[in-house]
Every structure is written in structure tokens, then in C-alpha cells.
Protein backbone atom coordinates (compact mmCIF):
# COMPACT_ATOMS: atom_id res chain seq x y z
CA MET A 1 51.18 -38.47 -31.58
CA ARG A 2 50.01 -41.63 -29.83
CA TYR A 3 46.89 -39.91 -28.50
CA GLN A 4 45.89 -38.74 -31.99
CA SER A 5 46.48 -42.22 -33.44
CA LEU A 6 44.32 -43.76 -30.68
CA VAL A 7 41.54 -41.25 -31.34
CA ARG A 8 41.66 -42.05 -35.06
CA GLN A 9 41.50 -45.79 -34.35
CA ASN A 10 38.57 -45.29 -31.97
CA GLY A 11 36.76 -43.19 -34.58
CA ASN A 12 37.30 -45.85 -37.23
CA ILE A 13 36.09 -48.61 -34.88
CA GLY A 14 33.01 -46.51 -34.04
CA THR A 15 32.11 -46.03 -37.71
CA VAL A 16 32.64 -49.73 -38.44
CA SER A 17 30.52 -50.78 -35.45
CA THR A 18 27.70 -48.43 -36.52
CA LEU A 19 27.81 -49.82 -40.08
CA ASN A 20 27.65 -53.38 -38.74
CA LEU A 21 24.68 -52.48 -36.51
CA LYS A 22 22.86 -50.88 -39.46
CA ARG A 23 23.50 -53.99 -41.59
CA ARG A 24 22.15 -56.23 -38.82
CA LEU A 25 19.03 -54.09 -38.41
CA HIS A 26 18.52 -54.05 -42.19
CA ARG A 27 18.74 -57.85 -42.33
CA GLN A 28 16.28 -58.18 -39.43
CA CYS A 29 13.82 -55.84 -41.18
CA GLN A 30 14.04 -57.87 -44.39
CA GLY A 31 13.56 -61.13 -42.47
CA ARG A 32 10.48 -59.76 -40.68
CA HIS A 33 9.04 -58.38 -43.91
CA ARG A 34 9.39 -61.78 -45.60
């Protein structure tokens, strides 16, 4: 039970981190373009 919950939390954190990285890259691209 605990192991599964930890895996789920890790998966959620991974997705959130990737989304944040994509947002940062997108902002950088816009800043460079301008």
C-alpha cells in the first residue's frame, strides 16, 4: 500500500516538474523571440 502511494506521488511530482520545465522553456522562447 505505502509503496504504491509513493510511486503515485513520484509520478505526480514528475509530471508537475515536466510541466513546469515546459512552461519555463516556453517563456524563454517568447522572451528571445521578442
